[in-house]
Short mmCIF file of C-alpha atoms and ligand atoms in Angstrom, two decimals:
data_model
loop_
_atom_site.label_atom_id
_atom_site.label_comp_id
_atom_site.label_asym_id
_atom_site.label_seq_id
_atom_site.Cartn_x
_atom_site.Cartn_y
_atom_site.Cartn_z
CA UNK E 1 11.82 45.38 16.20
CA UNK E 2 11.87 41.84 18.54
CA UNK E 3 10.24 39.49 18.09
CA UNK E 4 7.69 39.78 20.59
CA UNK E 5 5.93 42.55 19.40
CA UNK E 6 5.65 40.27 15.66
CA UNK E 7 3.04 38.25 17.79
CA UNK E 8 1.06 41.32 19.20
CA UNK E 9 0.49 42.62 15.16
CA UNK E 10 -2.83 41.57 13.63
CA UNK E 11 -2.58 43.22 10.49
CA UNK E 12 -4.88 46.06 11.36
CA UNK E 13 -4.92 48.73 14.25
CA UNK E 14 -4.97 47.37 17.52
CA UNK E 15 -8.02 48.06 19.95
CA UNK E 16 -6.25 48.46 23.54
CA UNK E 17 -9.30 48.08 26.42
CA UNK E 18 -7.75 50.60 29.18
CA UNK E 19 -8.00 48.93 32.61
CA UNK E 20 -10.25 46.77 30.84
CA UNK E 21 -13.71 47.96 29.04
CA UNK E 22 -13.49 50.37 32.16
CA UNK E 23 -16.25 52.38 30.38
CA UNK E 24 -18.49 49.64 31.46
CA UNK E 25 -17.13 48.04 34.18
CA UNK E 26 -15.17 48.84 37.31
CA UNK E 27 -11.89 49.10 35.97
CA UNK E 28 -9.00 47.01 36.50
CA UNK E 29 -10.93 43.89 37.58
CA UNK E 30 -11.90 40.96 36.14
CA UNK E 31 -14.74 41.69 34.57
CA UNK E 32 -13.74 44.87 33.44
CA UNK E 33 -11.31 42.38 31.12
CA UNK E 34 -14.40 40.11 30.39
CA UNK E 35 -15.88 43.29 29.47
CA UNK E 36 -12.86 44.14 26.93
CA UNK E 37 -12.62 40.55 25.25
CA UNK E 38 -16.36 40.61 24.82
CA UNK E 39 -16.27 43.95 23.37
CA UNK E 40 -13.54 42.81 20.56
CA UNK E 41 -10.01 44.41 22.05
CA UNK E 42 -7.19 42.73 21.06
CA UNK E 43 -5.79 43.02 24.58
CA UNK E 44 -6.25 44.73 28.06
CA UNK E 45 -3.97 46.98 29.69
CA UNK E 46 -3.88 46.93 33.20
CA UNK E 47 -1.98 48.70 35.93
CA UNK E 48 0.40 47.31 38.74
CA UNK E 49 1.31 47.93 41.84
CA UNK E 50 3.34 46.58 45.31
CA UNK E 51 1.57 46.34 48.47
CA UNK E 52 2.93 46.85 51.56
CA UNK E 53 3.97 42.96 51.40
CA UNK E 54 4.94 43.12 48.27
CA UNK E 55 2.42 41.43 46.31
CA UNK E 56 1.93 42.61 42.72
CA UNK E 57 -2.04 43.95 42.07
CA UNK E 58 -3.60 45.70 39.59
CA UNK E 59 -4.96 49.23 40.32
CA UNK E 60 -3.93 52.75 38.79
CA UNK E 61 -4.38 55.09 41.69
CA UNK E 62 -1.87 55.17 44.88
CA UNK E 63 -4.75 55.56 47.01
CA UNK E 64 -7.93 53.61 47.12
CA UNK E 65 -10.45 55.81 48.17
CA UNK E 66 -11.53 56.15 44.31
CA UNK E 67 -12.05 52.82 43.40
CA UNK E 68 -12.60 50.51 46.55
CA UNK E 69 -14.94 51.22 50.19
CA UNK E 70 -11.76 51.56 51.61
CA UNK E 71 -13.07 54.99 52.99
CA UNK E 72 -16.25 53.58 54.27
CA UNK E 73 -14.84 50.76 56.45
CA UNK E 74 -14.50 51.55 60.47
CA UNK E 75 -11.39 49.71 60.49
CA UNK E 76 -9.10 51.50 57.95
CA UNK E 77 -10.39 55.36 59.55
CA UNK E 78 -7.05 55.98 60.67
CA UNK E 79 -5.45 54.83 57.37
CA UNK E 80 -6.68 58.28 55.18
CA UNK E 81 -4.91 58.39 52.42
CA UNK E 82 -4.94 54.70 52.18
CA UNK E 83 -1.72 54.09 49.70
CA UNK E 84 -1.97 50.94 48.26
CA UNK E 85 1.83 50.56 49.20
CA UNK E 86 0.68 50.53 53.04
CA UNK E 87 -1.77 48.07 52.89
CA UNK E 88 -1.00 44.41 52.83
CA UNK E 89 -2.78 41.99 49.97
CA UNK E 90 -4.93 40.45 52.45
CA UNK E 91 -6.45 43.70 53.32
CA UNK E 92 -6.62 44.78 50.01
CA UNK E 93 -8.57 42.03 48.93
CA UNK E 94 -11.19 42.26 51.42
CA UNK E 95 -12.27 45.46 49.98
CA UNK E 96 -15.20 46.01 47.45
CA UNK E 97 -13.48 47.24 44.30
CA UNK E 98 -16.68 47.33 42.35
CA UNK E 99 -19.62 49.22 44.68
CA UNK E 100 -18.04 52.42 43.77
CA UNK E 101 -19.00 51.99 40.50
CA UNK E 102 -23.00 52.55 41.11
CA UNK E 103 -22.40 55.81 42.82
CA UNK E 104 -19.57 57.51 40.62
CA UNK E 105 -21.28 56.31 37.09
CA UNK E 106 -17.75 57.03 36.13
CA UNK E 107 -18.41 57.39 32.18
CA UNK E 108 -22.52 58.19 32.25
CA UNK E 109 -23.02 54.60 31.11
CA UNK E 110 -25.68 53.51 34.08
CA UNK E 111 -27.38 57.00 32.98
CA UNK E 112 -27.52 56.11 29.88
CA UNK E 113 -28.35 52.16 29.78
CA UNK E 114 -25.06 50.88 28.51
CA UNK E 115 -24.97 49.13 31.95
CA UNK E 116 -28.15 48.01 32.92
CA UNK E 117 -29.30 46.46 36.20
CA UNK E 118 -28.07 43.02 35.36
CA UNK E 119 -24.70 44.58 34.88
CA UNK E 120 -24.72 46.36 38.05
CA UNK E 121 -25.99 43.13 39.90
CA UNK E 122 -22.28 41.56 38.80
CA UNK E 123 -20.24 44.42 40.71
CA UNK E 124 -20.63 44.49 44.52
CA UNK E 125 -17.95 42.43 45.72
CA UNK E 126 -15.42 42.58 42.79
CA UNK E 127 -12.20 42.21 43.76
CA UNK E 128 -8.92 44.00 43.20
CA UNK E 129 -6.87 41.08 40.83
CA UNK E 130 -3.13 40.35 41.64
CA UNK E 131 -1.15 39.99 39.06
CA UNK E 132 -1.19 36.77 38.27
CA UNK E 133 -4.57 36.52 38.98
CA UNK E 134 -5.03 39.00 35.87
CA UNK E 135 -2.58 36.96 34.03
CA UNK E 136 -4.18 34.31 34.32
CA UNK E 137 -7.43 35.52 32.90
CA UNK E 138 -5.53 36.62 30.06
CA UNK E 139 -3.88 33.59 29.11
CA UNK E 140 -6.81 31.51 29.95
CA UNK E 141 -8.37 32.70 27.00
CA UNK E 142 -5.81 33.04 24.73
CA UNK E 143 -5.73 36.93 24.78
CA UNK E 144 -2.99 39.15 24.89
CA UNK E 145 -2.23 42.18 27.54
CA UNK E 146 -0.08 45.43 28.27
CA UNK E 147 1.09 45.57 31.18
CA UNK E 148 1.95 48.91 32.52
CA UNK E 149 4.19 49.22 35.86
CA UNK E 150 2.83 51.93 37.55
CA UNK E 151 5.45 54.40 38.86
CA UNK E 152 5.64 54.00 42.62
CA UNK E 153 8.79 56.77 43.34
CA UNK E 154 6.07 59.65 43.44
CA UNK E 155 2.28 59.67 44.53
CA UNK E 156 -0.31 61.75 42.11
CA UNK E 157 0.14 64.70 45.00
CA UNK E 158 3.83 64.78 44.24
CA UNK E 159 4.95 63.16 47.60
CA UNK E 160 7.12 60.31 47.97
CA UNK E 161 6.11 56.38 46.90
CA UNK E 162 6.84 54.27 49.61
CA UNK E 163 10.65 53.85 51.44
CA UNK E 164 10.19 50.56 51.59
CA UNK E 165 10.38 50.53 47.33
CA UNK E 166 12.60 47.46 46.53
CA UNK E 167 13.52 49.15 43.33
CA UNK E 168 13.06 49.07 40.05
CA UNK E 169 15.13 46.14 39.26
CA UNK E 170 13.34 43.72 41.79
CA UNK E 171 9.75 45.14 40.29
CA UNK E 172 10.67 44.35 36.91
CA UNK E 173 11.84 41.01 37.75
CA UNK E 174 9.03 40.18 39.86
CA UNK E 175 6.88 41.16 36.76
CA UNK E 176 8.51 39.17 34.78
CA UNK E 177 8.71 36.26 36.52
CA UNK E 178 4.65 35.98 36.64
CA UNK E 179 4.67 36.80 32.29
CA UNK E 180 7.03 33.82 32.31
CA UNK E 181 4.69 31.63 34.54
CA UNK E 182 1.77 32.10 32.28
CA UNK E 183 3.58 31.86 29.21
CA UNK E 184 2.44 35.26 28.30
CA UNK E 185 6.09 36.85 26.75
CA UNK E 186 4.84 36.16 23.35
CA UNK E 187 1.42 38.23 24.22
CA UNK E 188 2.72 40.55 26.38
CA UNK E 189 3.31 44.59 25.70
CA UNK E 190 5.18 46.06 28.72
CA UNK E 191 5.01 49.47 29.02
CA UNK E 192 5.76 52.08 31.89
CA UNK E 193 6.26 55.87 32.31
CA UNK E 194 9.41 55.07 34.32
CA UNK E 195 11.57 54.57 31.77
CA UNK E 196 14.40 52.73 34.01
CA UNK E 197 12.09 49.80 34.28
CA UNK E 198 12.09 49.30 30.20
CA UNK E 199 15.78 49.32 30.62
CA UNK E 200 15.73 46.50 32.82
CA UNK E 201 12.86 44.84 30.97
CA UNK E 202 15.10 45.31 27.88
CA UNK E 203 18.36 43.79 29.52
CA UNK E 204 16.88 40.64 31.48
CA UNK E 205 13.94 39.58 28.82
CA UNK E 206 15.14 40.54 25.22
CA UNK E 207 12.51 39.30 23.27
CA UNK E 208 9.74 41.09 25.37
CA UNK E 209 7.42 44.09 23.57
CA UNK E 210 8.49 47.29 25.11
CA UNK E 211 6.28 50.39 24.80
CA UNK E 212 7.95 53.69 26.44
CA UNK E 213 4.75 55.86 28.35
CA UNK E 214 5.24 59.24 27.95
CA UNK E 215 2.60 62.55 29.25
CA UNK E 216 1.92 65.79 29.45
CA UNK E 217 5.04 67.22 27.66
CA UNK E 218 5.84 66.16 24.42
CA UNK E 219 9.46 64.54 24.43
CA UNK E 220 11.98 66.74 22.16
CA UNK E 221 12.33 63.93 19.76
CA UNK E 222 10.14 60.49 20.08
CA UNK E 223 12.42 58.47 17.50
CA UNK E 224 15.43 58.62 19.60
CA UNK E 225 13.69 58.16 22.73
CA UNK E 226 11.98 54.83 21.49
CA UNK E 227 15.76 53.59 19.88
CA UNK E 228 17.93 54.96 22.96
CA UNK E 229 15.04 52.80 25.15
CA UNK E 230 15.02 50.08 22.73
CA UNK E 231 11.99 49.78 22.44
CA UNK E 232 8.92 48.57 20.18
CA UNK E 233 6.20 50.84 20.93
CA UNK E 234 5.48 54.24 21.80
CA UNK E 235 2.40 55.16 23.92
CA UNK E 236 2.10 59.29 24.15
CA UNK E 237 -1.02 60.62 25.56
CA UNK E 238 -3.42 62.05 23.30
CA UNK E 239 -2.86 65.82 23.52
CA UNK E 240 0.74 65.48 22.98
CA UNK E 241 1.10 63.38 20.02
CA UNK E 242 1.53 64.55 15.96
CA UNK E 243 0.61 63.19 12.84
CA UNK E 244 4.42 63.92 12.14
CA UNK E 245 5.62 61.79 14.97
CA UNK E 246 3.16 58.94 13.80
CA UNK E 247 4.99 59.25 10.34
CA UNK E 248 8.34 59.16 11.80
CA UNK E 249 7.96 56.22 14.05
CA UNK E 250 6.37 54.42 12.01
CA UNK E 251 9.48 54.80 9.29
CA UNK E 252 11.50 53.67 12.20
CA UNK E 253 9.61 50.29 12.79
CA UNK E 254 7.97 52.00 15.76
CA UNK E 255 4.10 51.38 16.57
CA UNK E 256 2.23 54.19 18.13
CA UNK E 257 -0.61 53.33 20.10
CA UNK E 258 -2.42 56.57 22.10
CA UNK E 259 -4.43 57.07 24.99
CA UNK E 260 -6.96 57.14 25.99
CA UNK E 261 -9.11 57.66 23.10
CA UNK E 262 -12.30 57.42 23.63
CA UNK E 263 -14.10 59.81 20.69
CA UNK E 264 -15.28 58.46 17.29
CA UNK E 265 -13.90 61.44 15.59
CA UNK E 266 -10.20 60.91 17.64
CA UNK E 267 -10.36 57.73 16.77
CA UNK E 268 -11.19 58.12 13.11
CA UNK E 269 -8.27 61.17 12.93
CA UNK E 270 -5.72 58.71 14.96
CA UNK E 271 -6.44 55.69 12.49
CA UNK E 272 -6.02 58.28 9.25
CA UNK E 273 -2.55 59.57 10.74
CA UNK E 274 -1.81 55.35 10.73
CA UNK E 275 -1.21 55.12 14.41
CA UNK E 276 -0.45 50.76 15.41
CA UNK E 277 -3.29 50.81 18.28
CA UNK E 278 -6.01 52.90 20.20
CA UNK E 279 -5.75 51.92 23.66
CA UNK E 280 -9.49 53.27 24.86
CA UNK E 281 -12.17 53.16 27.51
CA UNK E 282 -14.59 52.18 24.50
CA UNK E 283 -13.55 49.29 22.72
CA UNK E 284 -17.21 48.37 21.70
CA UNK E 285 -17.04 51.72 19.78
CA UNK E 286 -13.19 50.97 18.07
CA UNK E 287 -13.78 47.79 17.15
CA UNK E 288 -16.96 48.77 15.67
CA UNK E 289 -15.24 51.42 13.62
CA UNK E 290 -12.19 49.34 12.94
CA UNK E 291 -14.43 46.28 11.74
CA UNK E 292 -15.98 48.35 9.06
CA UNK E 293 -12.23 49.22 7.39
O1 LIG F 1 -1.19 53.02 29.34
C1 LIG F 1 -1.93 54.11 28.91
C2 LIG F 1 -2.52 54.84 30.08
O2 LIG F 1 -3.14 53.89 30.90
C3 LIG F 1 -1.50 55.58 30.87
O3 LIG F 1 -2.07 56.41 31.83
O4 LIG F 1 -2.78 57.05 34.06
O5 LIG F 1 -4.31 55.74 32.63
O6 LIG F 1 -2.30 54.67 33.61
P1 LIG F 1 -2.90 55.94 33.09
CA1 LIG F 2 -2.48 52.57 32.67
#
């Protein structure tokens, strides 16, 4: 294992606040990572992105009807579906990326008084984060972060990212460059479900903590995907990973951390099969649990 990843351990299982405490707050802002360091998570994964400037932001979905007012706004009518890749950062960050929130209830927590009024107050107006923005936040208090590079090749509807794509190379570095500038490498767990940007992570920062994404289909063998990628940590979704793969990583020196997790009883099973991290929407609810082991 490098190096990096010896500063991420903590001796116990890692709590992993997914786009921040996003159970609580719009995710991917933040205060969505306010959310997760109150809550107890040993770091925040968020999600980047290019604009059409090529700016570096945090937000999961290509489009931003979801998570912004993007579709409300007179101005941007004629820009349905609203790919983040075709809008520049200025315009991005004049939209609201926390109304939404109110209306969608996302995770019944406004239903249910885990975000009260006072909570709600704090959203209208939140703003999507750049990168180093988010950064920033992270190293001002002395936390620690995954950062996942978003694939930007393919859209969720199967069409095309954006031709104007600088590659995976110039991402990476870009990335890299603003971990550097905060003096994050140390704290930092890069992970991505396009595996070619680990490879260049791997070959132009050695000592970084690597952590290969992987969904829907289980790979045919996770051990020699993690040591042909080089790389620290493994991240499978959920319904794809076994207690068998846990075992086997783990022989190999390779932490598993799954996602999203957001069940007591997951998390409990997940902890038992000795998984390195639960990266969840909860992490008032993991840390609880993992406080009491
Ligand atoms: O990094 C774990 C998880 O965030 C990957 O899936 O779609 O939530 O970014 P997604
Ligand atoms: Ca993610």
């Amino acid at each position: 294992p490098r190096e990096g990843y010896y500063a991420l351990r903590t001796g116990r299982v890692l709590c992993i606040a997914h786009r921040g405490a996003r159970s609580v707050a719009p995710e991917n802002t933040i205060l969505a990572a306010q959310r997760g360091l109150e809550e107890g998570a040993d770091l925040w994964e968020l999600d980047v992105q290019l604009t059409a400037d090529g700016q570096l932001v945090v937000v999961h979905d290509d489009t931003l009807d979801r998570t912004t007012d993007v579709a409300s706004r007179p101005e941007y009518t004629g820009r349905a579906p609203w790919r983040v890749c075709d809008f520049t950062l200025d315009e991005l960050r004049g939209l609201d990326a926390g109304s939404w929130y109110q209306t969608a209830d996302p995770h019944g927590q406004i239903a249910s008084g885990g975000v009260t009024a006072d909570d709600l107050a704090l959203f209208p107006g939140l703003r999507i984060p750049t990168l180093d923005e988010a950064l920033a936040f992270t190293a001002d208090h002395g936390w620690r972060v995954n950062v996942e590079i978003k694939d930007m090749t393919v859209n969720a509807d199967g069409s095309p990212g954006s031709p104007d794509y600088p590659g995976d190379e110039a991402v990476v570095r870009a990335v890299l460059e603003c971990i550097r500038a905060h003096g994050l490498l140390e704290r930092t767990l890069l992970s991505s479900f396009r595996h070619d940007c680990l490879r260049h992570a791997a070959r132009m920062e050695p000592g970084l903590a690597l952590a290969a994404l992987v969904e829907d289909v289980r790979p045919d063998d996770p051990v020699a995907l993690c040591r042909d990628l080089g790389v620290v940590a493994y991240h499978p979704g959920d319904d794809i990973v076994t207690e068998a793969d846990v075992a086997g990583l783990r022989a190999m020196g390779v932490a598993v951390n799954v996602w999203t997790v957001n069940e007591e009883a997951d998390m409990r099973r997940f902890i038992d099969w000795g998984v390195a991290g639960l990266i969840t929407d909860v992490p008032l609810l993991c840390w609880g649990l993992l406080r009491e082991r």
